[in-house]
Amino acid sequence: MTPSALALGLMVAGYAAGGGLGLAARTGRAARSVTAAGGIAGSLGALALAISVLVTGVPFDLALPGALAAVGGILLRLDALGAFFLAVVALVGLPASLYGWAYTAGHDGRGGLGFLGLMFNLFLLGMSVVPCAGNVFTFVAAWEAMAVTSYFLVMTGADHEDTRRAGLWYIAMTHLGLVMLLPMFFAMAPGPDQTSFADLRAGAAALSAGGRSGVFLLALAAFGSKAGIVPLHVWLPRAHPAAPSHVSALMSGVMIKLGIYGVLRVALDLLGGGPVWWGGLLLALGSLSALLGVLYALMEHDLKRLLAYHSVENVGIIFIGLGAGFTLQSYGLRALATFGFVAALYHTLNHACFKGLLFLGAGNVVHQTHTRNMEELGGLIKRMPQTALLFLVGSAAIAALPPLNGFASEWMVFQALLAGARIPRPEMAVGVPIAVGMLALASGLAAACFVKAFGISFLALPRSEHAARAQEAPWPMRASMWMLAAACVALGLGASVVVPALSQVLRGIDDLGAGLGGVPPPGLLVHGPAGIGQMSPLLIAGALAAALLISVLAVRAVRRGSPRAADTWGCGRIQQTARMEYTASAFAEPLRRVFAALYRPTADITVRLHPESRFVVRSLTYRSEVEPWFEKALYDPILRAARWTSRSVRRLQAGSVHLYLLYVATALIVALLSVWWVK
Amino acid sequence: MIEFVALLVQTSVAVALAPGVVGFIRWLKARLQGRRGAAPWQPYFELRKLFGKEVVVSRTASWIFHAAPFIVFGTSVVVASLVPMAVVTVVADRSGDLFAAVYLLLFGTFFLALAGLDTGSPFGGMGASREMTVVALTEPTVALAIVALALGAGSTNLGDIVIRGVLEPARVPGPSYLLAFAALFIVTLAETGRLPVDNPSTHLELTMIHEAMVLEYSGPYLALVEWGHAVKLLVFFSLLVNLFVPWGIALSLAPLALLGGLVAFVVKLAVLSVAVAVLETRVAKLRLFRVPELLSASFILALLAVMTSFLVR
């Protein structure tokens, strides 16, 4: 038995035992404990397996052809690319399991905890097997297990109308993706029994150019809907916030990344890259997602929905990196293309860490205040100091502030785009600047959005009783956040070591193998492609620390006495209340005006006057909503068509047995005729 | 090692010089408006006065409020060390490029905006909201200006851009440079809170941006915020003068070259300060909701700059 096989055994056994024992456990506390223990053990196994493959560079194979032989059997093949994504799953899976142990304590004594534990562990198992899959059957089975278990996890709060609707959107969109997935795989399969990825690679090479592009488009639709790329993102801001927070962290941090994995596996590994418009399409979709995701996040006052919209933004940034990679590859610039793909992988890893951290932080807030509405929060930094600090680290990372990890990977995406400018083509002269502008606008708006998210939720005076009574979350919830925050800092400071390591992930890709020679060795500096730019987060952090230390010591030396506490200045008012504070809506108001053409806000003002004088106002209500109109414009016709079709089909079901016999006979004749015709 | 010392000296001189630039523009504006005005070194007296006062902090505020002035000052100083002023040093050039400089400045603004929200004062929130709006809308222009410069120089590192400009003087006054300069000039006015985006000399609550955000600060904290802001102004001015008009900057540490670099830097700064002072006496402040139009104009300029640099290559 090799160490890798042991690690795989630990992974499967951990998740399976955690799930099974969780279901079997009698009391709530026992169910929670075994669920968490199983999740942690399984994640450790997955991490060990991923590391062993990444370090040795030897793919791990395991074939169980006997099991379910009719559909191709179970085949596992974990190469470096898969191992990277397996590591991402485990890196967030471990803290999320620990977090869930304390977070679900509120369910003690109520039913459903065992089922929740089973689904949680099976969800983790499904996500871990997806990157290990070596043939179509294993992949699709794991993919479907991941989708179905996460559907049940979303439906944990099914007593809310919104949750049920979110679940419906989710299950519909995810199966729409599955419908695309199967023809995509079978178009590549060279023969009926040849469904391993190696066979598909050979089959894809034999396809015509049009066939390859068809496969690419199907893959983009199938995996893009899972990744939450605009316009297939509609389920994401509905379903992610509805789930329990540790599940939201996994869905936003990890599950959507497997969509990225799918795009890389099919388009880069199996198809081996393609014409330049593939990259251009990815760039366009990525830029659109990055900008629209952050713009809708700005208008959102539900803390978890805000984070979910930011996942759309960050998937957009990852797609921009992928688009740059594919574009450069199509021009034969392999070293530069590798840099683009590494930028995308790096941002994938970083987003998993900071989005996981932020969702867990939002979970602490929800756990204590029982509300996700930012307008009812405030002042939590005094009541939950650690949660506030950790949420701030996540906010700074997602806002791309140096020297944290979000900055390092966004810097690389910028450099990859700049490398695209080396191609002297008119489409590049237009496409590259627009992508750079949209990415920069998205990152500036993300900073504004997280000033809002952190400032309104955690600072100033509490805006409701719930927020005023909040207390620090229990230690497992804080500990799991500490782990992810440490990862954010380490991935940022260690960028110059992480980047060369990540480029090794791509060594299994034949077409890029030659480009790896251009990757600089680990050192103090992060290099842009072919020396177009250098920077060192570590040196920046050092300089910043020195400047801070000197200024603190200098101010200590000159200032007189310690700070005096006083009231906030208020133009002569007597007492400061929370109602005087700026609200989240007010904070976002200038940007709502600037982008009014996109938001098309509706305002509804009702003024009730005093019956005797029209100059005395009794009450005033103001409602304003932002409707994502393009979602409506896009999906309403589809929904209407589906409804119309189902109404029309209903006529077939008249209830008469004779009619049904006629259908059976017709179907039989059509089937026989088509067999004869095919022969 | 000697380079490191040169870098430290350059950064210290820049940090010390920054309030003087602010004072010089104020004095010049006063003269242009027919007032006598305070002497150019007035900001130094103000800083000394503020450092001698006690700190008053709102009861509502948290540690964010205490940390923000140091972060604003610290990030401005670090960015000042990255930007070539009188001499190009390799040490600074390798540790951060233009993107790093821009995002470091965003770091300071991010915390200052949080501090504005921290006291619960509506003015602080108003300033924070407006400042973040303006900063977010300037980001695409800055990024595109960087791209335009990097395409010409083959690098996003500041030193490389400057050296390329010095060694190949024919490249510099090209159309893409001029367009990028115009774009970055508008961004400079917006990011440093000058007219027509924000009025640095007003304290009228409803119109101000930056001043509203720092309204609650006092004593040494206020001094740090103001000083950091002055350093930020100097950083943007240095970017404008050295990236687009790199002539005269010292490429080596020879004493004569250093002296020439310093003189050239001071002269270029003085010219730019006069330009800004004249502009500020000629234009009125824009309404807040007209500012995005100005910024989108700067974005278009930057976009044209990039496309031109594709064409002329």
mmCIF file with all atom_site columns, N, CA and C in Angstrom, chain A residues 44-77:
data_model
loop_
_atom_site.group_PDB
_atom_site.id
_atom_site.type_symbol
_atom_site.label_atom_id
_atom_site.label_alt_id
_atom_site.label_comp_id
_atom_site.label_asym_id
_atom_site.label_entity_id
_atom_site.label_seq_id
_atom_site.pdbx_PDB_ins_code
_atom_site.Cartn_x
_atom_site.Cartn_y
_atom_site.Cartn_z
_atom_site.occupancy
_atom_site.B_iso_or_equiv
_atom_site.pdbx_formal_charge
_atom_site.auth_seq_id
_atom_site.auth_comp_id
_atom_site.auth_asym_id
_atom_site.auth_atom_id
_atom_site.pdbx_PDB_model_num
ATOM 1   N N  . LEU A 1 44 ? -8.117  15.945 5.945   1.00 0.00 ? 44 LEU A N  1
ATOM 2   C CA . LEU A 1 44 ? -6.683  15.702 6.129   1.00 0.00 ? 44 LEU A CA 1
ATOM 3   C C  . LEU A 1 44 ? -6.192  14.664 5.132   1.00 0.00 ? 44 LEU A C  1
ATOM 4   N N  . GLY A 1 45 ? -6.997  13.604 4.937   1.00 0.00 ? 45 GLY A N  1
ATOM 5   C CA . GLY A 1 45 ? -6.630  12.582 3.957   1.00 0.00 ? 45 GLY A CA 1
ATOM 6   C C  . GLY A 1 45 ? -6.519  13.179 2.568   1.00 0.00 ? 45 GLY A C  1
ATOM 7   N N  . ALA A 1 46 ? -7.526  14.008 2.210   1.00 0.00 ? 46 ALA A N  1
ATOM 8   C CA . ALA A 1 46 ? -7.522  14.625 0.878   1.00 0.00 ? 46 ALA A CA 1
ATOM 9   C C  . ALA A 1 46 ? -6.300  15.510 0.714   1.00 0.00 ? 46 ALA A C  1
ATOM 10  N N  . LEU A 1 47 ? -5.961  16.253 1.782   1.00 0.00 ? 47 LEU A N  1
ATOM 11  C CA . LEU A 1 47 ? -4.810  17.151 1.713   1.00 0.00 ? 47 LEU A CA 1
ATOM 12  C C  . LEU A 1 47 ? -3.522  16.344 1.521   1.00 0.00 ? 47 LEU A C  1
ATOM 13  N N  . ALA A 1 48 ? -3.415  15.233 2.274   1.00 0.00 ? 48 ALA A N  1
ATOM 14  C CA . ALA A 1 48 ? -2.220  14.400 2.162   1.00 0.00 ? 48 ALA A CA 1
ATOM 15  C C  . ALA A 1 48 ? -2.097  13.835 0.751   1.00 0.00 ? 48 ALA A C  1
ATOM 16  N N  . LEU A 1 49 ? -3.223  13.380 0.203   1.00 0.00 ? 49 LEU A N  1
ATOM 17  C CA . LEU A 1 49 ? -3.212  12.815 -1.148  1.00 0.00 ? 49 LEU A CA 1
ATOM 18  C C  . LEU A 1 49 ? -2.775  13.874 -2.162  1.00 0.00 ? 49 LEU A C  1
ATOM 19  N N  . ALA A 1 50 ? -3.358  15.064 -2.026  1.00 0.00 ? 50 ALA A N  1
ATOM 20  C CA . ALA A 1 50 ? -3.032  16.136 -2.972  1.00 0.00 ? 50 ALA A CA 1
ATOM 21  C C  . ALA A 1 50 ? -1.558  16.499 -2.875  1.00 0.00 ? 50 ALA A C  1
ATOM 22  N N  . ILE A 1 51 ? -1.051  16.600 -1.634  1.00 0.00 ? 51 ILE A N  1
ATOM 23  C CA . ILE A 1 51 ? 0.341   17.016 -1.465  1.00 0.00 ? 51 ILE A CA 1
ATOM 24  C C  . ILE A 1 51 ? 1.279   15.952 -2.022  1.00 0.00 ? 51 ILE A C  1
ATOM 25  N N  . SER A 1 52 ? 0.943   14.673 -1.785  1.00 0.00 ? 52 SER A N  1
ATOM 26  C CA . SER A 1 52 ? 1.842   13.622 -2.271  1.00 0.00 ? 52 SER A CA 1
ATOM 27  C C  . SER A 1 52 ? 1.927   13.665 -3.794  1.00 0.00 ? 52 SER A C  1
ATOM 28  N N  . VAL A 1 53 ? 0.802   13.944 -4.463  1.00 0.00 ? 53 VAL A N  1
ATOM 29  C CA . VAL A 1 53 ? 0.847   14.020 -5.926  1.00 0.00 ? 53 VAL A CA 1
ATOM 30  C C  . VAL A 1 53 ? 1.593   15.282 -6.373  1.00 0.00 ? 53 VAL A C  1
ATOM 31  N N  . LEU A 1 54 ? 1.339   16.404 -5.679  1.00 0.00 ? 54 LEU A N  1
ATOM 32  C CA . LEU A 1 54 ? 1.959   17.664 -6.089  1.00 0.00 ? 54 LEU A CA 1
ATOM 33  C C  . LEU A 1 54 ? 3.468   17.628 -5.889  1.00 0.00 ? 54 LEU A C  1
ATOM 34  N N  . VAL A 1 55 ? 3.907   16.995 -4.788  1.00 0.00 ? 55 VAL A N  1
ATOM 35  C CA . VAL A 1 55 ? 5.341   16.994 -4.492  1.00 0.00 ? 55 VAL A CA 1
ATOM 36  C C  . VAL A 1 55 ? 6.083   16.030 -5.410  1.00 0.00 ? 55 VAL A C  1
ATOM 37  N N  . THR A 1 56 ? 5.556   14.801 -5.542  1.00 0.00 ? 56 THR A N  1
ATOM 38  C CA . THR A 1 56 ? 6.277   13.822 -6.360  1.00 0.00 ? 56 THR A CA 1
ATOM 39  C C  . THR A 1 56 ? 6.064   14.077 -7.846  1.00 0.00 ? 56 THR A C  1
ATOM 40  N N  . GLY A 1 57 ? 4.938   14.649 -8.209  1.00 0.00 ? 57 GLY A N  1
ATOM 41  C CA . GLY A 1 57 ? 4.663   14.885 -9.618  1.00 0.00 ? 57 GLY A CA 1
ATOM 42  C C  . GLY A 1 57 ? 4.199   13.637 -10.344 1.00 0.00 ? 57 GLY A C  1
ATOM 43  N N  . VAL A 1 58 ? 4.042   12.523 -9.591  1.00 0.00 ? 58 VAL A N  1
ATOM 44  C CA . VAL A 1 58 ? 3.588   11.279 -10.227 1.00 0.00 ? 58 VAL A CA 1
ATOM 45  C C  . VAL A 1 58 ? 2.076   11.169 -10.049 1.00 0.00 ? 58 VAL A C  1
ATOM 46  N N  . PRO A 1 59 ? 1.320   11.038 -11.127 1.00 0.00 ? 59 PRO A N  1
ATOM 47  C CA . PRO A 1 59 ? -0.128  10.909 -10.972 1.00 0.00 ? 59 PRO A CA 1
ATOM 48  C C  . PRO A 1 59 ? -0.492  9.646  -10.195 1.00 0.00 ? 59 PRO A C  1
ATOM 49  N N  . PHE A 1 60 ? -1.582  9.727  -9.465  1.00 0.00 ? 60 PHE A N  1
ATOM 50  C CA . PHE A 1 60 ? -2.045  8.595  -8.674  1.00 0.00 ? 60 PHE A CA 1
ATOM 51  C C  . PHE A 1 60 ? -3.176  7.915  -9.414  1.00 0.00 ? 60 PHE A C  1
ATOM 52  N N  . ASP A 1 61 ? -3.049  6.594  -9.632  1.00 0.00 ? 61 ASP A N  1
ATOM 53  C CA . ASP A 1 61 ? -4.070  5.865  -10.380 1.00 0.00 ? 61 ASP A CA 1
ATOM 54  C C  . ASP A 1 61 ? -4.724  4.827  -9.504  1.00 0.00 ? 61 ASP A C  1
ATOM 55  N N  . LEU A 1 62 ? -6.013  4.639  -9.708  1.00 0.00 ? 62 LEU A N  1
ATOM 56  C CA . LEU A 1 62 ? -6.718  3.568  -9.020  1.00 0.00 ? 62 LEU A CA 1
ATOM 57  C C  . LEU A 1 62 ? -7.880  3.175  -9.913  1.00 0.00 ? 62 LEU A C  1
ATOM 58  N N  . ALA A 1 63 ? -7.921  1.886  -10.265 1.00 0.00 ? 63 ALA A N  1
ATOM 59  C CA . ALA A 1 63 ? -9.009  1.437  -11.138 1.00 0.00 ? 63 ALA A CA 1
ATOM 60  C C  . ALA A 1 63 ? -9.810  0.353  -10.437 1.00 0.00 ? 63 ALA A C  1
ATOM 61  N N  . LEU A 1 64 ? -11.111 0.487  -10.445 1.00 0.00 ? 64 LEU A N  1
ATOM 62  C CA . LEU A 1 64 ? -11.996 -0.555 -9.946  1.00 0.00 ? 64 LEU A CA 1
ATOM 63  C C  . LEU A 1 64 ? -12.936 -0.925 -11.094 1.00 0.00 ? 64 LEU A C  1
ATOM 64  N N  . PRO A 1 65 ? -12.405 -1.639 -12.101 1.00 0.00 ? 65 PRO A N  1
ATOM 65  C CA . PRO A 1 65 ? -13.226 -1.871 -13.292 1.00 0.00 ? 65 PRO A CA 1
ATOM 66  C C  . PRO A 1 65 ? -14.430 -2.754 -12.986 1.00 0.00 ? 65 PRO A C  1
ATOM 67  N N  . GLY A 1 66 ? -14.312 -3.565 -11.925 1.00 0.00 ? 66 GLY A N  1
ATOM 68  C CA . GLY A 1 66 ? -15.420 -4.472 -11.620 1.00 0.00 ? 66 GLY A CA 1
ATOM 69  C C  . GLY A 1 66 ? -16.664 -3.735 -11.170 1.00 0.00 ? 66 GLY A C  1
ATOM 70  N N  . ALA A 1 67 ? -16.444 -2.638 -10.428 1.00 0.00 ? 67 ALA A N  1
ATOM 71  C CA . ALA A 1 67 ? -17.596 -1.919 -9.894  1.00 0.00 ? 67 ALA A CA 1
ATOM 72  C C  . ALA A 1 67 ? -18.311 -1.199 -11.019 1.00 0.00 ? 67 ALA A C  1
ATOM 73  N N  . LEU A 1 68 ? -19.586 -1.484 -11.173 1.00 0.00 ? 68 LEU A N  1
ATOM 74  C CA . LEU A 1 68 ? -20.416 -0.806 -12.169 1.00 0.00 ? 68 LEU A CA 1
ATOM 75  C C  . LEU A 1 68 ? -19.782 -0.878 -13.555 1.00 0.00 ? 68 LEU A C  1
ATOM 76  N N  . ALA A 1 69 ? -19.385 -2.088 -13.931 1.00 0.00 ? 69 ALA A N  1
ATOM 77  C CA . ALA A 1 69 ? -18.643 -2.266 -15.181 1.00 0.00 ? 69 ALA A CA 1
ATOM 78  C C  . ALA A 1 69 ? -19.463 -1.834 -16.391 1.00 0.00 ? 69 ALA A C  1
ATOM 79  N N  . ALA A 1 70 ? -20.769 -1.935 -16.278 1.00 0.00 ? 70 ALA A N  1
ATOM 80  C CA . ALA A 1 70 ? -21.616 -1.646 -17.433 1.00 0.00 ? 70 ALA A CA 1
ATOM 81  C C  . ALA A 1 70 ? -21.438 -0.221 -17.929 1.00 0.00 ? 70 ALA A C  1
ATOM 82  N N  . VAL A 1 71 ? -21.125 0.693  -17.028 1.00 0.00 ? 71 VAL A N  1
ATOM 83  C CA . VAL A 1 71 ? -20.999 2.094  -17.441 1.00 0.00 ? 71 VAL A CA 1
ATOM 84  C C  . VAL A 1 71 ? -19.544 2.538  -17.484 1.00 0.00 ? 71 VAL A C  1
ATOM 85  N N  . GLY A 1 72 ? -18.611 1.602  -17.395 1.00 0.00 ? 72 GLY A N  1
ATOM 86  C CA . GLY A 1 72 ? -17.212 1.979  -17.536 1.00 0.00 ? 72 GLY A CA 1
ATOM 87  C C  . GLY A 1 72 ? -16.399 1.789  -16.270 1.00 0.00 ? 72 GLY A C  1
ATOM 88  N N  . GLY A 1 73 ? -17.047 1.463  -15.155 1.00 0.00 ? 73 GLY A N  1
ATOM 89  C CA . GLY A 1 73 ? -16.316 1.227  -13.923 1.00 0.00 ? 73 GLY A CA 1
ATOM 90  C C  . GLY A 1 73 ? -15.803 2.509  -13.305 1.00 0.00 ? 73 GLY A C  1
ATOM 91  N N  . ILE A 1 74 ? -15.285 2.353  -12.067 1.00 0.00 ? 74 ILE A N  1
ATOM 92  C CA . ILE A 1 74 ? -14.748 3.517  -11.373 1.00 0.00 ? 74 ILE A CA 1
ATOM 93  C C  . ILE A 1 74 ? -13.264 3.617  -11.682 1.00 0.00 ? 74 ILE A C  1
ATOM 94  N N  . LEU A 1 75 ? -12.852 4.765  -12.171 1.00 0.00 ? 75 LEU A N  1
ATOM 95  C CA . LEU A 1 75 ? -11.440 4.969  -12.485 1.00 0.00 ? 75 LEU A CA 1
ATOM 96  C C  . LEU A 1 75 ? -11.007 6.295  -11.876 1.00 0.00 ? 75 LEU A C  1
ATOM 97  N N  . LEU A 1 76 ? -9.988  6.226  -11.012 1.00 0.00 ? 76 LEU A N  1
ATOM 98  C CA . LEU A 1 76 ? -9.453  7.461  -10.435 1.00 0.00 ? 76 LEU A CA 1
ATOM 99  C C  . LEU A 1 76 ? -8.082  7.720  -11.032 1.00 0.00 ? 76 LEU A C  1
ATOM 100 N N  . ARG A 1 77 ? -7.856  8.956  -11.437 1.00 0.00 ? 77 ARG A N  1
ATOM 101 C CA . ARG A 1 77 ? -6.514  9.337  -11.878 1.00 0.00 ? 77 ARG A CA 1
ATOM 102 C C  . ARG A 1 77 ? -6.304  10.780 -11.443 1.00 0.00 ? 77 ARG A C  1
#
